[in-house]
mmCIF file with all atom_site columns, C-alpha atoms in Angstrom:
data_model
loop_
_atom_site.group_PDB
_atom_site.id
_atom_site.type_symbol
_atom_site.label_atom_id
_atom_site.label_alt_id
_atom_site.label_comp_id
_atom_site.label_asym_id
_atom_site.label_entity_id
_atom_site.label_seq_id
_atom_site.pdbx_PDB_ins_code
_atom_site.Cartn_x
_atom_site.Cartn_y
_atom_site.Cartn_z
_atom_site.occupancy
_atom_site.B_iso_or_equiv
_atom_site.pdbx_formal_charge
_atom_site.auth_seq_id
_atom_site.auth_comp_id
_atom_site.auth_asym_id
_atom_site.auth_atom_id
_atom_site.pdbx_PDB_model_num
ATOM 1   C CA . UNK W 1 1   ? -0.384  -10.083 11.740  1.00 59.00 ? 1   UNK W CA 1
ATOM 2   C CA . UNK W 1 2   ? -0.629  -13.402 10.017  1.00 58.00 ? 2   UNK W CA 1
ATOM 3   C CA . UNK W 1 3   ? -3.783  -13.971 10.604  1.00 74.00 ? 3   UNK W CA 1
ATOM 4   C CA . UNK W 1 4   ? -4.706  -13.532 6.627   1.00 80.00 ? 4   UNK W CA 1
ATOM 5   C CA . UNK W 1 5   ? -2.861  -14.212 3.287   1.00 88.00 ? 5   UNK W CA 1
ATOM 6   C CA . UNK W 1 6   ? -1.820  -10.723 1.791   1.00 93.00 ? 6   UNK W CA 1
ATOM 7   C CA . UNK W 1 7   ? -3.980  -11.673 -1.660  1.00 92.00 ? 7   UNK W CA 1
ATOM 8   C CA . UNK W 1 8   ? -7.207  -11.422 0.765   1.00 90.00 ? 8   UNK W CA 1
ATOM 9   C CA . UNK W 1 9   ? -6.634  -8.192  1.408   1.00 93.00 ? 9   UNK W CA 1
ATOM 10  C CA . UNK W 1 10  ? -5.792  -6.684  -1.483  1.00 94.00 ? 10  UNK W CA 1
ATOM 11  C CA . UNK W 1 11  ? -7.871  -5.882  -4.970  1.00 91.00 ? 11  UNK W CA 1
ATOM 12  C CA . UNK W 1 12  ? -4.534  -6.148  -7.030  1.00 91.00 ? 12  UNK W CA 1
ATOM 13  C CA . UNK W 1 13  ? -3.061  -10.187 -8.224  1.00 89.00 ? 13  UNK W CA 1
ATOM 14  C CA . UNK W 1 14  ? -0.107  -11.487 -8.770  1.00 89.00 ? 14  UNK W CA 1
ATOM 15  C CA . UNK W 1 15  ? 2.736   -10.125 -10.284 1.00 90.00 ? 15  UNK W CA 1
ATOM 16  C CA . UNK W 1 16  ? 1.020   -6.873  -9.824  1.00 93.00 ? 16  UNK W CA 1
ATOM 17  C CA . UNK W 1 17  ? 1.356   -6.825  -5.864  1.00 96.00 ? 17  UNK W CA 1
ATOM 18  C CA . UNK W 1 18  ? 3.901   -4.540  -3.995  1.00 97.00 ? 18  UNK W CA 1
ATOM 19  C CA . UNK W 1 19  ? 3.466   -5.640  -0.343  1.00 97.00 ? 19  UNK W CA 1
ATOM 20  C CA . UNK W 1 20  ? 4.498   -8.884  1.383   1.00 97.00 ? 20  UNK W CA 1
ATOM 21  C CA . UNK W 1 21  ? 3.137   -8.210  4.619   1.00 96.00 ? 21  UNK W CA 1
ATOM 22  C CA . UNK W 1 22  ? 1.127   -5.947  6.841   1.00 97.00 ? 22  UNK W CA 1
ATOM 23  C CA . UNK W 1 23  ? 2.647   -6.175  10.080  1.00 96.00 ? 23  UNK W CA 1
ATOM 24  C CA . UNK W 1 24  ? 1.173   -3.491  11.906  1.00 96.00 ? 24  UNK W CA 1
ATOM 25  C CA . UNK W 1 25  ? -2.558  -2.104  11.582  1.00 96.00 ? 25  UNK W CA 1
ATOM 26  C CA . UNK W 1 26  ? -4.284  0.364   13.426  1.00 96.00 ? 26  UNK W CA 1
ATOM 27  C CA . UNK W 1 27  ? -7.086  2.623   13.054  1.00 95.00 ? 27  UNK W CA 1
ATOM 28  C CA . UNK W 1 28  ? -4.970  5.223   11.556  1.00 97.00 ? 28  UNK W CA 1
ATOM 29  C CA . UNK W 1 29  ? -1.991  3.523   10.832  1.00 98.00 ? 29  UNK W CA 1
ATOM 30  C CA . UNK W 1 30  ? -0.777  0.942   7.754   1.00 98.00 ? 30  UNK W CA 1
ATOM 31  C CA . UNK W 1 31  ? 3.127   -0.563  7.802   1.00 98.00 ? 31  UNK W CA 1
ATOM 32  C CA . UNK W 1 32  ? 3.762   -2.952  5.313   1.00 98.00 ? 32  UNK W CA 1
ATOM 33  C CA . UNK W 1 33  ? 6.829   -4.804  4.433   1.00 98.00 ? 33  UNK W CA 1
ATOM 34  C CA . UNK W 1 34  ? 7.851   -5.631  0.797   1.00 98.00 ? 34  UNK W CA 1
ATOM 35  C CA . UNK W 1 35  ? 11.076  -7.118  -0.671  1.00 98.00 ? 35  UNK W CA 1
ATOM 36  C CA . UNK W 1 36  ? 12.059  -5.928  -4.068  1.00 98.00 ? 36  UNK W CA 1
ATOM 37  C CA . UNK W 1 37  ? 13.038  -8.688  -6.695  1.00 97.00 ? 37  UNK W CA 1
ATOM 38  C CA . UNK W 1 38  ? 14.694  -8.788  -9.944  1.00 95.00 ? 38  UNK W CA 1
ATOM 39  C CA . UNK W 1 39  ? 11.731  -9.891  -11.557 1.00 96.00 ? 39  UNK W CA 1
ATOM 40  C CA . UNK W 1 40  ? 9.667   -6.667  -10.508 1.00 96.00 ? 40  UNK W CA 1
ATOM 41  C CA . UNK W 1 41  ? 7.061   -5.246  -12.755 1.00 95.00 ? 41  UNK W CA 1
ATOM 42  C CA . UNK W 1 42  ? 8.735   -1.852  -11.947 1.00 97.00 ? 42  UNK W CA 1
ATOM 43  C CA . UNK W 1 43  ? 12.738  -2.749  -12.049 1.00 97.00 ? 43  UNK W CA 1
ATOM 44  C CA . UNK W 1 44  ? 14.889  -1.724  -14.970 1.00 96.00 ? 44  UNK W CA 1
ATOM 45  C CA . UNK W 1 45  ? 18.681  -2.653  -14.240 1.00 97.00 ? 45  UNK W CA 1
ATOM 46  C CA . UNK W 1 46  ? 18.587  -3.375  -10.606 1.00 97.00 ? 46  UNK W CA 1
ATOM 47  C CA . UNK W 1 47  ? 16.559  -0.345  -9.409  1.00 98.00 ? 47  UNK W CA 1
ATOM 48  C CA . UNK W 1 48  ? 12.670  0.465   -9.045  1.00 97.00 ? 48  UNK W CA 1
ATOM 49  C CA . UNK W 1 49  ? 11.140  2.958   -11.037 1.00 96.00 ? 49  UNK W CA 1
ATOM 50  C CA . UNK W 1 50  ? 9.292   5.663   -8.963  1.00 96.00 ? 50  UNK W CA 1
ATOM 51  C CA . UNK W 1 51  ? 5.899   4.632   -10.220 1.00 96.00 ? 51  UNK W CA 1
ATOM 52  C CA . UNK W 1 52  ? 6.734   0.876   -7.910  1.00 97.00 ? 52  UNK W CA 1
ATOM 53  C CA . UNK W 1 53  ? 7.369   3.227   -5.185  1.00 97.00 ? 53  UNK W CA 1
ATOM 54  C CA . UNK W 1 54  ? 3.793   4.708   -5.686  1.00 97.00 ? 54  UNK W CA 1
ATOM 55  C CA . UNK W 1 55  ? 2.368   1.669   -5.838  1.00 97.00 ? 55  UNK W CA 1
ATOM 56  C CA . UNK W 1 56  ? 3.808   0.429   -3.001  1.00 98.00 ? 56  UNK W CA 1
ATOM 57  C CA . UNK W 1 57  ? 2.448   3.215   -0.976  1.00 98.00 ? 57  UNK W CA 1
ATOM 58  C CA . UNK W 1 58  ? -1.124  3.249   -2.615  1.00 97.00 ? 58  UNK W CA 1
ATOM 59  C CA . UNK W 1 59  ? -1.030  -0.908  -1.941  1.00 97.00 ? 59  UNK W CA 1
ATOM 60  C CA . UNK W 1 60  ? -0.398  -0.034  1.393   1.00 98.00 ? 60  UNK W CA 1
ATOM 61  C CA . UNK W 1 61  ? -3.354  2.131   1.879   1.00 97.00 ? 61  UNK W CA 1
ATOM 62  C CA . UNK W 1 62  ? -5.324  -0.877  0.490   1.00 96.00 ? 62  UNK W CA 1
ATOM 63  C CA . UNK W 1 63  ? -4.139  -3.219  2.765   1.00 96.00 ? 63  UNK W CA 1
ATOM 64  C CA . UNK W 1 64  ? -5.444  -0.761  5.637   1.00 95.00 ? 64  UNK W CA 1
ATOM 65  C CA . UNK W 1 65  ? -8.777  -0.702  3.802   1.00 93.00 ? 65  UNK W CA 1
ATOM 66  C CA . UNK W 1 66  ? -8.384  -4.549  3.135   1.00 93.00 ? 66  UNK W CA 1
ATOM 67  C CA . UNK W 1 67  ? -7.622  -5.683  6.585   1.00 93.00 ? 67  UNK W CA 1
ATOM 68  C CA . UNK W 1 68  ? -10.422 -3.655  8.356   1.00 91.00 ? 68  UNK W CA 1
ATOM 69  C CA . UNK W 1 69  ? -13.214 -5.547  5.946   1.00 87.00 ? 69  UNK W CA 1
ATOM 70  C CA . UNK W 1 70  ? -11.675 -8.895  6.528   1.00 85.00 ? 70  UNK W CA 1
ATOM 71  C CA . UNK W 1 71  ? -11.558 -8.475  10.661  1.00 81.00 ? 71  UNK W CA 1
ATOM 72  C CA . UNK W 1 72  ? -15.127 -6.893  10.827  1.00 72.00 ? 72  UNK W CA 1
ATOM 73  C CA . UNK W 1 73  ? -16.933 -10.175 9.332   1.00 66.00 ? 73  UNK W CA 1
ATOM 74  C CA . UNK W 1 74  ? -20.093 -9.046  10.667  1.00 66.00 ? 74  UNK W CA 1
ATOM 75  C CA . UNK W 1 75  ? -20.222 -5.932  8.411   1.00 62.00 ? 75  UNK W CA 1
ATOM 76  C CA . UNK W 1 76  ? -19.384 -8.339  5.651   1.00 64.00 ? 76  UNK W CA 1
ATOM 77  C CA . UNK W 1 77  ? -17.569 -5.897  3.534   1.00 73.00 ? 77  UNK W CA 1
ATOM 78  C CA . UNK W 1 78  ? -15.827 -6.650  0.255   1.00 79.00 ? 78  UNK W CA 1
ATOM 79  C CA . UNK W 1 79  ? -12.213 -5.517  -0.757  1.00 84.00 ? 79  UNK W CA 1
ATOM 80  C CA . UNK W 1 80  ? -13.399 -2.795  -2.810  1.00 86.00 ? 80  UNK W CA 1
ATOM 81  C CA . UNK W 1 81  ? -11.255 -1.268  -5.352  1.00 90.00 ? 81  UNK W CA 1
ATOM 82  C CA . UNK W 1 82  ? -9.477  2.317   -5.060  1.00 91.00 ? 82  UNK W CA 1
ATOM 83  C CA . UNK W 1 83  ? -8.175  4.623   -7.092  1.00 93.00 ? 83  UNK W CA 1
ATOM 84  C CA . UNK W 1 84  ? -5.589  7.239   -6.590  1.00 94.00 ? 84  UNK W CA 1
ATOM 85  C CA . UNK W 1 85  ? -6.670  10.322  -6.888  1.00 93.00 ? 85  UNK W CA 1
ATOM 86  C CA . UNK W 1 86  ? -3.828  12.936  -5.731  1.00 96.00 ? 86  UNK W CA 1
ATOM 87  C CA . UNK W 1 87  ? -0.201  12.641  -4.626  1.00 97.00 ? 87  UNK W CA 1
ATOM 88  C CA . UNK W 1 88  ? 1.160   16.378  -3.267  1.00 96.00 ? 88  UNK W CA 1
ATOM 89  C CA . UNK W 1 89  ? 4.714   17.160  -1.888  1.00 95.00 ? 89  UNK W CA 1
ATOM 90  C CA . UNK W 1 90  ? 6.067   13.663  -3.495  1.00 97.00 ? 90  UNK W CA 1
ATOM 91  C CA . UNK W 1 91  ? 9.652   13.036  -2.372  1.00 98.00 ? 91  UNK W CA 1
ATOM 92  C CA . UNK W 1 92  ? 11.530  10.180  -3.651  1.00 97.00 ? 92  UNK W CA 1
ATOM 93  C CA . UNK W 1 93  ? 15.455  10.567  -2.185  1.00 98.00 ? 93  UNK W CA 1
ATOM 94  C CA . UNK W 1 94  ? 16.664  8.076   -4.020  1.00 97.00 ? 94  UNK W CA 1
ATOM 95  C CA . UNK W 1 95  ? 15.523  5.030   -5.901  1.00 97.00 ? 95  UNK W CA 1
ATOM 96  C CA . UNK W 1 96  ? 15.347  1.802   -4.157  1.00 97.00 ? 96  UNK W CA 1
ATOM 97  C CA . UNK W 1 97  ? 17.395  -1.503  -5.424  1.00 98.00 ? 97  UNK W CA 1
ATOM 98  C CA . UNK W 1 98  ? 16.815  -5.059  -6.194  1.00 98.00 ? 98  UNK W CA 1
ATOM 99  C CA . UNK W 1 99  ? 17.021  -7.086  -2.782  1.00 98.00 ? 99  UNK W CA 1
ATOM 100 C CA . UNK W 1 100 ? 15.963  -4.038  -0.314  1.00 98.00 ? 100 UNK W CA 1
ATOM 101 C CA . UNK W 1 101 ? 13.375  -4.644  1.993   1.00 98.00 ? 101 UNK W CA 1
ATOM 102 C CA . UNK W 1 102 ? 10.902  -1.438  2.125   1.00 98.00 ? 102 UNK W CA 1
ATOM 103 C CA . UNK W 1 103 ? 8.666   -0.855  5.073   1.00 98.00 ? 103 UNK W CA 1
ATOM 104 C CA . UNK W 1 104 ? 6.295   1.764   3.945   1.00 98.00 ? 104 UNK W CA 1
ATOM 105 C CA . UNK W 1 105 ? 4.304   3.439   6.969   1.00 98.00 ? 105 UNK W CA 1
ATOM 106 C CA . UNK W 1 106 ? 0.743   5.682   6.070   1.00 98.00 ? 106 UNK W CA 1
ATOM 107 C CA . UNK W 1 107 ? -1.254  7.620   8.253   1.00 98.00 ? 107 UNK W CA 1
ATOM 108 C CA . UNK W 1 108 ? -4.953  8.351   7.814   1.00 98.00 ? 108 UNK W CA 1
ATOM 109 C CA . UNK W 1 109 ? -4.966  12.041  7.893   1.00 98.00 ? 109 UNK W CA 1
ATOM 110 C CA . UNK W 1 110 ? -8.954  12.171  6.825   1.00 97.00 ? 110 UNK W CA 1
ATOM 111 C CA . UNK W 1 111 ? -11.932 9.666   6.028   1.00 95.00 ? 111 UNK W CA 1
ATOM 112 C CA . UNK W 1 112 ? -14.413 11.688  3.820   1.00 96.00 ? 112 UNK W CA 1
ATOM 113 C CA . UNK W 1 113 ? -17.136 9.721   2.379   1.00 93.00 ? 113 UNK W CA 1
ATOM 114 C CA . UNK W 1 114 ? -15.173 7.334   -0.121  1.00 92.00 ? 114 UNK W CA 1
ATOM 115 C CA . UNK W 1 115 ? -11.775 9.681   -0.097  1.00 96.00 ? 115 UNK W CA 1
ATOM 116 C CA . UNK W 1 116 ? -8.935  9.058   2.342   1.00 97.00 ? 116 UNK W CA 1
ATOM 117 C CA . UNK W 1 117 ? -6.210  11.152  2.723   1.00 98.00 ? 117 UNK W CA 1
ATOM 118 C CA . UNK W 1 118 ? -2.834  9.987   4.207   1.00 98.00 ? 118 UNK W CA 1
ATOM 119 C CA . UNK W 1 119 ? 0.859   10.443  4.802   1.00 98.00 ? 119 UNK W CA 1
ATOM 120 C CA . UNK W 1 120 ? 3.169   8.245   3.210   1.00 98.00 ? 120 UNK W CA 1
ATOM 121 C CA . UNK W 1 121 ? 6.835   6.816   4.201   1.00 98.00 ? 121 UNK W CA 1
ATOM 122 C CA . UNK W 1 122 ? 9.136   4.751   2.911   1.00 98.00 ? 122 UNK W CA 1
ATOM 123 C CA . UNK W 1 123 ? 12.083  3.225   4.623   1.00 98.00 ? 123 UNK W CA 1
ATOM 124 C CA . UNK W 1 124 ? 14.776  0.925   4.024   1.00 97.00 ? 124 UNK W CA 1
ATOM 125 C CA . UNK W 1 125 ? 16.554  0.035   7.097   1.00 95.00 ? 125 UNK W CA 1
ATOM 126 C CA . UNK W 1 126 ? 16.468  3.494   8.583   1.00 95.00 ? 126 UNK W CA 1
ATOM 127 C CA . UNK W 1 127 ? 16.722  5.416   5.605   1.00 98.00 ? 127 UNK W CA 1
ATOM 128 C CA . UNK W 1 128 ? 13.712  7.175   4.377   1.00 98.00 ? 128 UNK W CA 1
ATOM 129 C CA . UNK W 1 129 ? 13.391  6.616   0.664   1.00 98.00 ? 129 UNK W CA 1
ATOM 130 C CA . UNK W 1 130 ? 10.075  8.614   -0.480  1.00 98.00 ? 130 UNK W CA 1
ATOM 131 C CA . UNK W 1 131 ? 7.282   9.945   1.168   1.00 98.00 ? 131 UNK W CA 1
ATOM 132 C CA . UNK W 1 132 ? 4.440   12.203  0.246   1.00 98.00 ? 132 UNK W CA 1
ATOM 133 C CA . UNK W 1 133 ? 0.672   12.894  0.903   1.00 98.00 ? 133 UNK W CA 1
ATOM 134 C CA . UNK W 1 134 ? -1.938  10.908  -1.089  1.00 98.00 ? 134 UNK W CA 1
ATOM 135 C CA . UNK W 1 135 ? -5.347  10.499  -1.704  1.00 97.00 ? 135 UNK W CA 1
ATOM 136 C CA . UNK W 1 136 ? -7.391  7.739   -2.727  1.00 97.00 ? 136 UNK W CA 1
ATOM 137 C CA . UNK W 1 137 ? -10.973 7.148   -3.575  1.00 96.00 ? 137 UNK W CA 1
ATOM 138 C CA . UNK W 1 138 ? -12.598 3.930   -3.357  1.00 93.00 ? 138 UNK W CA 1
ATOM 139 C CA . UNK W 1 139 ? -15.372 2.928   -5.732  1.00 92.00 ? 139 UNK W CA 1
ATOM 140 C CA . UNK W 1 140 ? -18.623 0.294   -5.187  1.00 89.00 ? 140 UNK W CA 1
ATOM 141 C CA . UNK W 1 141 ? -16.673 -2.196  -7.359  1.00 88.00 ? 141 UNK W CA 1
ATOM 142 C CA . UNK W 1 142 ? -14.845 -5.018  -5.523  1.00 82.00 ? 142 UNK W CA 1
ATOM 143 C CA . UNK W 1 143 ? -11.690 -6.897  -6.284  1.00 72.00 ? 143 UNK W CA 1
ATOM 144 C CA . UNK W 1 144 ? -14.043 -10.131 -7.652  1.00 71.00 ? 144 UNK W CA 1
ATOM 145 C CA . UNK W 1 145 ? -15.645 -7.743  -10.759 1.00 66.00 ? 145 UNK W CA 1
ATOM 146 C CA . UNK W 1 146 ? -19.301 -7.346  -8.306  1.00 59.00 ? 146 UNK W CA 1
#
């Protein structure tokens, strides 16, 4: 799925983004990849903070949103911004560490108007990290302030 650059996809700039790549998209399904650095937003000795997990996961939702405006040029849709709105039965095993490689899978479990609902995981290698059920709300505004 490099057909795009990640920044075209998503609202959210530099060093505010928590995904590397989406490398699979489907109508219902997100997976994103994203490598955790030392220089993280959301690191404190070595480990990320919950909240860069959540982010993570609500990035990833955007990138689904993100990527189905950019390959439907005819609609021409903007990346519009979303907010989250809910996260229920919120798991987080363990923290994840500087240098893991997360690959954060959501599912669309309902499109309502301008709310999406989802199921969330996060894995590195095959150990599920976090997961939970989210939902986000996208508004009229777009990622360049129209």
């Amino acid at each position: 799925m490099a057909d795009y650059n990640i920044e075209d996809i998503l609202p959210q700039r530099r060093p505010y983004i928590m995904v590397d790549e989406l490398v699979f998209y489907d109508d219902v399904t997100a997976i994103t990849i994203f490598e955790i650095r030392e220089n993280n937003l959301f690191c404190n000795n070595g480990l990320m903070e919950e909240s860069g997990l959540i982010e993570n996961i609500a990035q990833t939702c955007a990138s689904h949103t993100g990527y189905r405006a950019k390959k439907q040029p005819d609609k021409n849709e903007e990346i519009k911004i979303g907010y989250l709105g809910m996260i229920k039965s919120m798991k987080i095993m363990r923290k994840a560490r500087v240098g893991e490689r997360l690959t954060t899978t959501i599912e669309i479990k309902a499109e309502i108007f301008s709310t999406t609902l989802v199921n969330a995981n996060v894995k590195t290698n095959d150990e599920t990290i976090a997961e939970c059920e989210m939902k986000i709300f996208l508004t009229d505004k777009t990622a360049d302030g129209k």
